[in-house]
Amino acid sequence: MAAYSQISTTRPARSLSTIPPSQEETPLTQTTQRILVTGACGQIGSELIPVLRQRYGDTNVVATDIRPPEADCLKDQGPFELLNVCDRARMDDIIARYAIDTVYHMAAILSATGEENPTLAWDVNILGLVNVLEIARQRKLVRVFCPSSIAVFGPDTPHDCAPQTTILTPTTMYGVTKVTGELLGEYYVHRFGLDIRGVRYPGIISSETLPGGGTTDYAVDIFYHALKYKSYSCFVRSDTVLPMMYMPDCVKATMDLMDADFNSLRSHCNFNLAGMSFSVEELANEIQKHIPDFVCDYAPDFRQAIADSWPQTIDDSPARTQWGWRPRHDLKSMTRDMLEKLRPRLT
């Protein structure tokens, strides 16, 4: 999800539609959705958008972010708009002009960055979400995806097999905003009848986009350092265990939840999502099977306390039973695939 900084916005170069959604065919009967993705330049957004465009067509998926894109798949293969999600008027204008019926709201300030600037984290994560939800209510959008995170958990949460419904006492502003976001989403479902959906992402590991400002960033950084330098200094202890997920599973889970029959969902905005859990030492050992001279040392910083407040494993049985979630990757297959994809670029 995208890190935030303030930049000016520009008017779009083109518009796919100027007809308000209310005057068009009811979106539920359309074979092709018109989708807006916020935080498009972030770790998840940048890999979700190509999949959405492949399914729905390049021109039907509008990518937005507060900064211009660097990836060709965002710049050249479909519409892109500059958007500060705190600017409701700008967001509403884009949604109206492109006749959007579905929003994937991926923009957020993550855990470590949020601790450095908690006020900004609150503004972006909550005001941005409220803007999406209010526009969805007013324009009767078909569906909204607003992800949460394992950061909703805290020291009072069971650390082993943390259930979906449990005590939520986050210790970070990011976690506070995600608990608030889950409650807001459920409120809009029950109060206004909107279709709002979300999962609690674990740490996400990707070979394509570097993370930005999260506590689980080490699980990506370690691969880059292993290939380039044969060494890595990790900012959490060797025995730190956290839930993780490989990006292909992350994108699949997002799409699967959005495809699910609404009537089959007994939850909406707070699905636990598990892929794999491992310690940093276990990850380092798996990398050493492919790079024998790789060494990892440890210099824990303020992120250790954040990691210690989160569960080591989580129970995602509601996602498995209600919409058929199943991860495809484990530590072994993820490590092998990451190294295969990164090696040509880094060596």
Coordinates of C-alpha atoms in Angstrom, one line a residue:
M1 CA 0.0 0.0 0.0
A2 CA 1.2 3.4 -0.9
A3 CA 3.3 5.7 1.3
Y4 CA 2.1 9.3 1.2
S5 CA 3.5 12.7 0.5
Q6 CA 1.8 15.8 -0.6
I7 CA 2.0 16.7 -4.3
S8 CA -0.2 18.8 -6.6
T9 CA -2.8 17.2 -8.8
T10 CA -3.4 17.6 -12.5
R11 CA -6.5 17.3 -14.7
P12 CA -6.7 13.9 -16.6
A13 CA -5.6 13.5 -20.1
R14 CA -8.7 11.6 -21.1
S15 CA -12.0 10.3 -19.8
L16 CA -13.7 7.0 -20.5
S17 CA -17.2 8.2 -19.7
T18 CA -18.9 11.4 -18.7
I19 CA -22.3 9.7 -17.9
P20 CA -23.0 9.5 -14.2
P21 CA -23.4 5.9 -13.0
S22 CA -27.0 6.5 -12.0
Q23 CA -27.9 7.0 -15.7
E24 CA -26.1 4.0 -17.0
E25 CA -26.9 0.3 -17.0
T26 CA -27.1 -1.0 -13.4
P27 CA -23.6 -2.2 -12.6
L28 CA -24.8 -5.6 -11.2
T29 CA -26.0 -6.5 -14.8
Q30 CA -22.8 -5.4 -16.5
T31 CA -20.3 -8.1 -17.6
T32 CA -17.4 -5.6 -17.1
Q33 CA -16.8 -3.6 -14.0
R34 CA -15.4 -0.1 -13.9
I35 CA -12.8 -0.1 -11.2
L36 CA -10.9 2.5 -9.3
V37 CA -7.7 1.5 -7.4
T38 CA -6.3 3.9 -4.8
G39 CA -2.6 3.5 -3.7
A40 CA -1.8 2.1 -7.1
C41 CA 1.9 2.6 -6.8
G42 CA 2.1 0.8 -3.5
Q43 CA 3.3 -2.8 -3.0
I44 CA 0.0 -4.5 -3.4
G45 CA -1.7 -2.0 -5.7
S46 CA 1.0 -2.2 -8.3
E47 CA 0.6 -5.9 -8.7
L48 CA -3.2 -6.1 -8.3
I49 CA -3.8 -3.6 -11.2
P50 CA -2.3 -5.8 -14.0
V51 CA -4.4 -8.7 -12.9
L52 CA -7.6 -6.5 -12.8
R53 CA -6.8 -5.1 -16.2
Q54 CA -6.2 -8.5 -17.7
R55 CA -9.6 -9.6 -16.5
Y56 CA -11.7 -6.4 -17.1
G57 CA -9.7 -4.6 -19.8
D58 CA -7.1 -1.9 -19.5
T59 CA -9.5 1.0 -19.9
N60 CA -11.9 -0.2 -17.3
V61 CA -9.4 -0.1 -14.4
V62 CA -8.4 3.4 -13.3
A63 CA -5.2 3.5 -11.3
T64 CA -4.7 6.4 -8.8
D65 CA -2.0 7.5 -6.4
I66 CA -0.6 10.6 -4.9
R67 CA 2.6 10.3 -6.9
P68 CA 3.2 9.6 -10.5
P69 CA 3.8 5.9 -11.4
E70 CA 7.2 4.5 -12.4
A71 CA 6.0 1.1 -13.6
D72 CA 5.2 0.8 -17.3
C73 CA 2.1 -1.3 -16.5
L74 CA 0.6 1.7 -14.7
K75 CA 1.8 4.5 -17.0
D76 CA 1.1 2.9 -20.4
Q77 CA -1.5 0.2 -20.1
G78 CA -4.5 2.1 -18.8
P79 CA -5.8 5.3 -17.3
F80 CA -3.9 6.9 -14.4
E81 CA -5.0 9.8 -12.2
L82 CA -3.2 11.7 -9.5
L83 CA -5.2 11.5 -6.3
N84 CA -4.8 12.5 -2.7
V85 CA -7.4 10.3 -1.0
C86 CA -8.0 13.0 1.6
D87 CA -9.4 15.2 -1.2
R88 CA -13.0 14.0 -1.4
A89 CA -14.0 16.4 -4.2
R90 CA -11.2 15.1 -6.4
M91 CA -12.0 11.5 -5.7
D92 CA -15.7 12.1 -6.4
D93 CA -14.9 13.8 -9.7
I94 CA -12.7 10.9 -10.9
I95 CA -15.4 8.3 -9.8
A96 CA -18.1 10.2 -11.7
R97 CA -16.1 10.9 -14.9
Y98 CA -15.0 7.3 -15.2
A99 CA -18.4 5.9 -14.2
I100 CA -16.7 3.8 -11.5
D101 CA -18.8 1.1 -9.8
T102 CA -16.1 -0.8 -7.8
V103 CA -13.3 0.6 -5.6
Y104 CA -10.2 -1.2 -4.3
H105 CA -9.0 1.2 -1.6
M106 CA -5.3 0.3 -1.2
A107 CA -3.9 3.7 -0.1
A108 CA -2.5 3.7 3.5
I109 CA 0.3 4.8 5.7
L110 CA 1.9 1.6 7.1
S111 CA 2.9 0.7 10.6
A112 CA 6.5 1.9 11.0
T113 CA 5.9 5.1 9.0
G114 CA 2.8 5.7 11.0
E115 CA 4.7 5.7 14.2
E116 CA 6.9 8.4 12.8
N117 CA 3.9 10.6 11.8
P118 CA 0.8 9.3 13.6
T119 CA -1.3 12.3 12.6
L120 CA -0.7 11.8 9.0
A121 CA -1.5 8.1 9.4
W122 CA -4.8 8.9 11.0
D123 CA -5.7 11.5 8.3
V124 CA -4.8 9.3 5.3
N125 CA -6.1 6.0 6.7
I126 CA -9.3 7.3 8.2
L127 CA -10.3 10.4 6.3
G128 CA -9.4 8.6 3.0
L129 CA -11.5 5.6 3.9
V130 CA -14.5 7.8 5.0
N131 CA -14.3 9.6 1.7
V132 CA -14.5 6.3 -0.2
L133 CA -17.4 5.1 1.9
E134 CA -19.3 8.3 1.7
I135 CA -18.9 8.4 -2.1
A136 CA -19.9 4.8 -2.3
R137 CA -23.0 5.5 -0.3
Q138 CA -24.0 8.6 -2.3
R139 CA -23.3 7.1 -5.7
K140 CA -24.6 3.7 -4.8
L141 CA -21.4 1.9 -5.9
V142 CA -21.6 -1.8 -6.3
R143 CA -18.7 -3.0 -4.2
V144 CA -15.7 -1.6 -2.1
F145 CA -12.6 -3.5 -1.0
C146 CA -10.9 -1.8 2.0
P147 CA -8.2 -4.0 3.4
S148 CA -7.2 -4.3 7.1
S149 CA -4.1 -5.8 8.6
I150 CA -2.7 -8.1 11.3
A151 CA -1.7 -4.8 12.9
V152 CA -5.3 -4.7 14.5
F153 CA -4.0 -7.3 17.0
G154 CA -2.1 -6.4 20.1
P155 CA -0.4 -7.9 23.2
D156 CA -3.8 -9.1 24.6
T157 CA -4.5 -11.1 21.5
P158 CA -3.6 -14.8 21.6
H159 CA -0.2 -15.2 19.9
D160 CA -0.9 -18.7 18.6
C161 CA -3.8 -19.2 16.1
A162 CA -5.3 -15.8 16.8
P163 CA -9.0 -16.0 16.0
Q164 CA -10.8 -13.6 13.8
T165 CA -13.1 -12.5 16.6
T166 CA -10.9 -11.6 19.6
I167 CA -9.5 -8.8 21.7
L168 CA -8.1 -6.0 19.5
T169 CA -5.7 -3.7 21.3
P170 CA -3.2 -2.4 18.7
T171 CA -0.1 -0.6 19.9
T172 CA 0.5 1.4 16.7
M173 CA -1.5 4.2 15.0
Y174 CA -1.6 2.0 11.9
G175 CA -3.3 -0.7 13.9
V176 CA -5.7 1.8 15.5
T177 CA -6.8 3.1 12.1
K178 CA -7.3 -0.4 10.8
V179 CA -9.5 -1.4 13.7
T180 CA -11.5 1.8 13.1
G181 CA -11.6 1.0 9.4
E182 CA -13.1 -2.4 10.1
L183 CA -15.8 -1.0 12.3
L184 CA -16.6 1.8 9.8
G185 CA -16.9 -0.8 7.0
E186 CA -19.2 -3.0 9.0
Y187 CA -21.3 0.1 9.9
Y188 CA -21.8 1.1 6.3
V189 CA -22.7 -2.5 5.5
H190 CA -25.4 -2.7 8.2
R191 CA -26.6 0.9 8.2
F192 CA -26.6 1.7 4.5
G193 CA -26.7 -1.8 2.9
L194 CA -23.4 -1.3 1.1
D195 CA -21.2 -4.2 -0.1
I196 CA -17.9 -3.5 1.7
R197 CA -15.3 -6.3 2.0
G198 CA -11.8 -6.6 3.5
V199 CA -9.1 -8.9 4.7
R200 CA -6.5 -8.6 7.4
Y201 CA -3.3 -8.8 5.3
P202 CA -0.3 -10.4 7.0
G203 CA 3.2 -9.4 5.9
I204 CA 3.3 -9.4 2.1
I205 CA 6.4 -10.7 0.2
S206 CA 6.9 -9.5 -3.4
S207 CA 9.6 -9.8 -6.0
E208 CA 8.2 -6.9 -8.0
T209 CA 7.7 -3.9 -5.7
L210 CA 9.6 -2.9 -2.5
P211 CA 7.5 -2.4 0.6
G212 CA 7.4 1.0 2.2
G213 CA 7.4 1.6 5.9
G214 CA 6.1 -1.7 7.3
T215 CA 7.3 -3.8 10.2
T216 CA 7.5 -6.9 8.0
D217 CA 9.6 -5.3 5.4
Y218 CA 12.6 -7.4 6.4
A219 CA 11.0 -10.4 4.7
V220 CA 11.5 -8.7 1.4
D221 CA 14.7 -6.8 2.0
I222 CA 16.5 -9.9 3.0
F223 CA 16.3 -11.3 -0.5
Y224 CA 17.7 -8.2 -2.1
H225 CA 20.6 -8.1 0.3
A226 CA 21.2 -11.9 0.0
L227 CA 21.6 -11.6 -3.8
K228 CA 23.5 -8.3 -3.9
Y229 CA 25.7 -8.5 -0.8
K230 CA 25.5 -12.1 0.6
S231 CA 24.6 -10.5 4.0
Y232 CA 21.7 -8.8 5.8
S233 CA 21.3 -7.1 9.1
C234 CA 17.8 -7.6 10.3
F235 CA 15.9 -5.1 12.4
V236 CA 14.1 -7.8 14.5
R237 CA 15.4 -10.8 16.4
S238 CA 16.2 -14.1 14.8
D239 CA 13.4 -15.9 16.6
T240 CA 10.7 -13.3 15.6
V241 CA 7.8 -15.2 14.0
L242 CA 5.1 -13.4 12.0
P243 CA 2.3 -14.4 9.6
M244 CA 3.4 -13.8 6.0
M245 CA 2.0 -14.2 2.5
Y246 CA 3.5 -14.4 -1.0
M247 CA 2.1 -11.7 -3.4
P248 CA 0.5 -14.1 -5.8
D249 CA -1.5 -15.5 -2.9
C250 CA -2.3 -12.0 -1.8
V251 CA -3.7 -10.9 -5.1
K252 CA -5.6 -14.2 -5.5
A253 CA -7.2 -13.8 -2.0
T254 CA -8.2 -10.2 -2.8
M255 CA -9.9 -11.3 -6.1
D256 CA -11.5 -14.4 -4.6
L257 CA -13.1 -12.4 -1.8
M258 CA -14.4 -9.8 -4.3
D259 CA -15.8 -12.6 -6.4
A260 CA -17.6 -14.3 -3.5
D261 CA -21.4 -14.3 -3.2
F262 CA -22.3 -11.6 -0.7
N263 CA -24.9 -13.9 0.8
S264 CA -22.3 -16.5 1.7
L265 CA -20.3 -14.0 3.9
R266 CA -21.1 -13.9 7.6
S267 CA -18.2 -11.4 8.0
H268 CA -17.4 -8.5 5.7
C269 CA -14.4 -6.3 6.6
N270 CA -12.2 -8.4 9.0
F271 CA -11.3 -11.7 7.4
N272 CA -8.2 -13.2 8.9
L273 CA -5.9 -14.3 6.1
A274 CA -3.0 -16.7 6.7
G275 CA -0.4 -17.9 4.2
M276 CA 2.6 -19.1 6.2
S277 CA 4.4 -18.2 9.4
F278 CA 8.2 -18.5 10.0
S279 CA 11.0 -17.0 12.0
V280 CA 13.6 -14.8 10.5
E281 CA 16.2 -17.5 11.2
E282 CA 14.0 -20.1 9.3
L283 CA 13.8 -17.7 6.3
A284 CA 17.6 -17.1 6.4
N285 CA 18.2 -20.8 6.5
E286 CA 16.0 -21.4 3.5
I287 CA 17.8 -18.7 1.5
Q288 CA 21.1 -20.3 2.5
K289 CA 20.0 -23.5 0.7
H290 CA 20.3 -21.5 -2.5
I291 CA 23.0 -19.0 -1.5
P292 CA 25.3 -21.0 0.8
D293 CA 27.6 -18.1 1.8
F294 CA 24.7 -15.8 2.8
V295 CA 24.9 -14.6 6.4
C296 CA 22.3 -12.8 8.5
D297 CA 22.9 -10.8 11.7
Y298 CA 20.4 -9.0 13.9
A299 CA 20.1 -5.4 15.2
P300 CA 16.6 -5.0 16.6
D301 CA 15.2 -1.5 16.6
F302 CA 11.8 0.0 17.5
R303 CA 10.0 -2.3 15.1
Q304 CA 10.8 -5.3 17.4
A305 CA 8.2 -4.1 19.9
I306 CA 5.6 -3.8 17.1
A307 CA 6.4 -7.3 15.9
D308 CA 6.2 -8.7 19.5
S309 CA 2.7 -7.3 19.8
W310 CA 1.4 -9.3 16.8
P311 CA 0.4 -13.0 16.8
Q312 CA 2.8 -15.6 15.4
T313 CA 0.0 -17.5 13.7
I314 CA -3.6 -16.7 12.9
D315 CA -6.8 -18.7 12.4
D316 CA -8.3 -18.0 8.9
S317 CA -11.0 -20.7 9.0
P318 CA -13.8 -18.2 8.3
A319 CA -12.2 -17.2 5.0
R320 CA -11.7 -20.9 4.1
T321 CA -15.2 -21.9 4.9
Q322 CA -17.1 -18.8 3.7
W323 CA -15.3 -18.1 0.4
G324 CA -12.9 -21.0 -0.2
W325 CA -9.6 -19.3 0.6
R326 CA -6.5 -21.6 0.2
P327 CA -2.9 -20.4 -0.1
R328 CA -0.7 -21.9 -2.8
H329 CA 2.7 -21.0 -1.5
D330 CA 4.8 -22.1 1.5
L331 CA 8.2 -20.9 2.7
K332 CA 10.1 -23.3 0.4
S333 CA 8.2 -22.5 -2.8
M334 CA 8.1 -18.8 -2.0
T335 CA 11.9 -18.6 -1.4
R336 CA 12.7 -20.5 -4.5
D337 CA 10.4 -18.3 -6.7
M338 CA 11.6 -15.0 -5.1
L339 CA 15.3 -15.9 -5.8
E340 CA 14.5 -17.1 -9.4
K341 CA 12.7 -13.8 -10.2
L342 CA 15.2 -11.5 -8.5
R343 CA 18.5 -13.1 -9.5
P344 CA 18.5 -11.9 -13.1
R345 CA 17.8 -8.3 -12.0
L346 CA 20.3 -8.2 -9.1
T347 CA 23.3 -10.3 -10.2

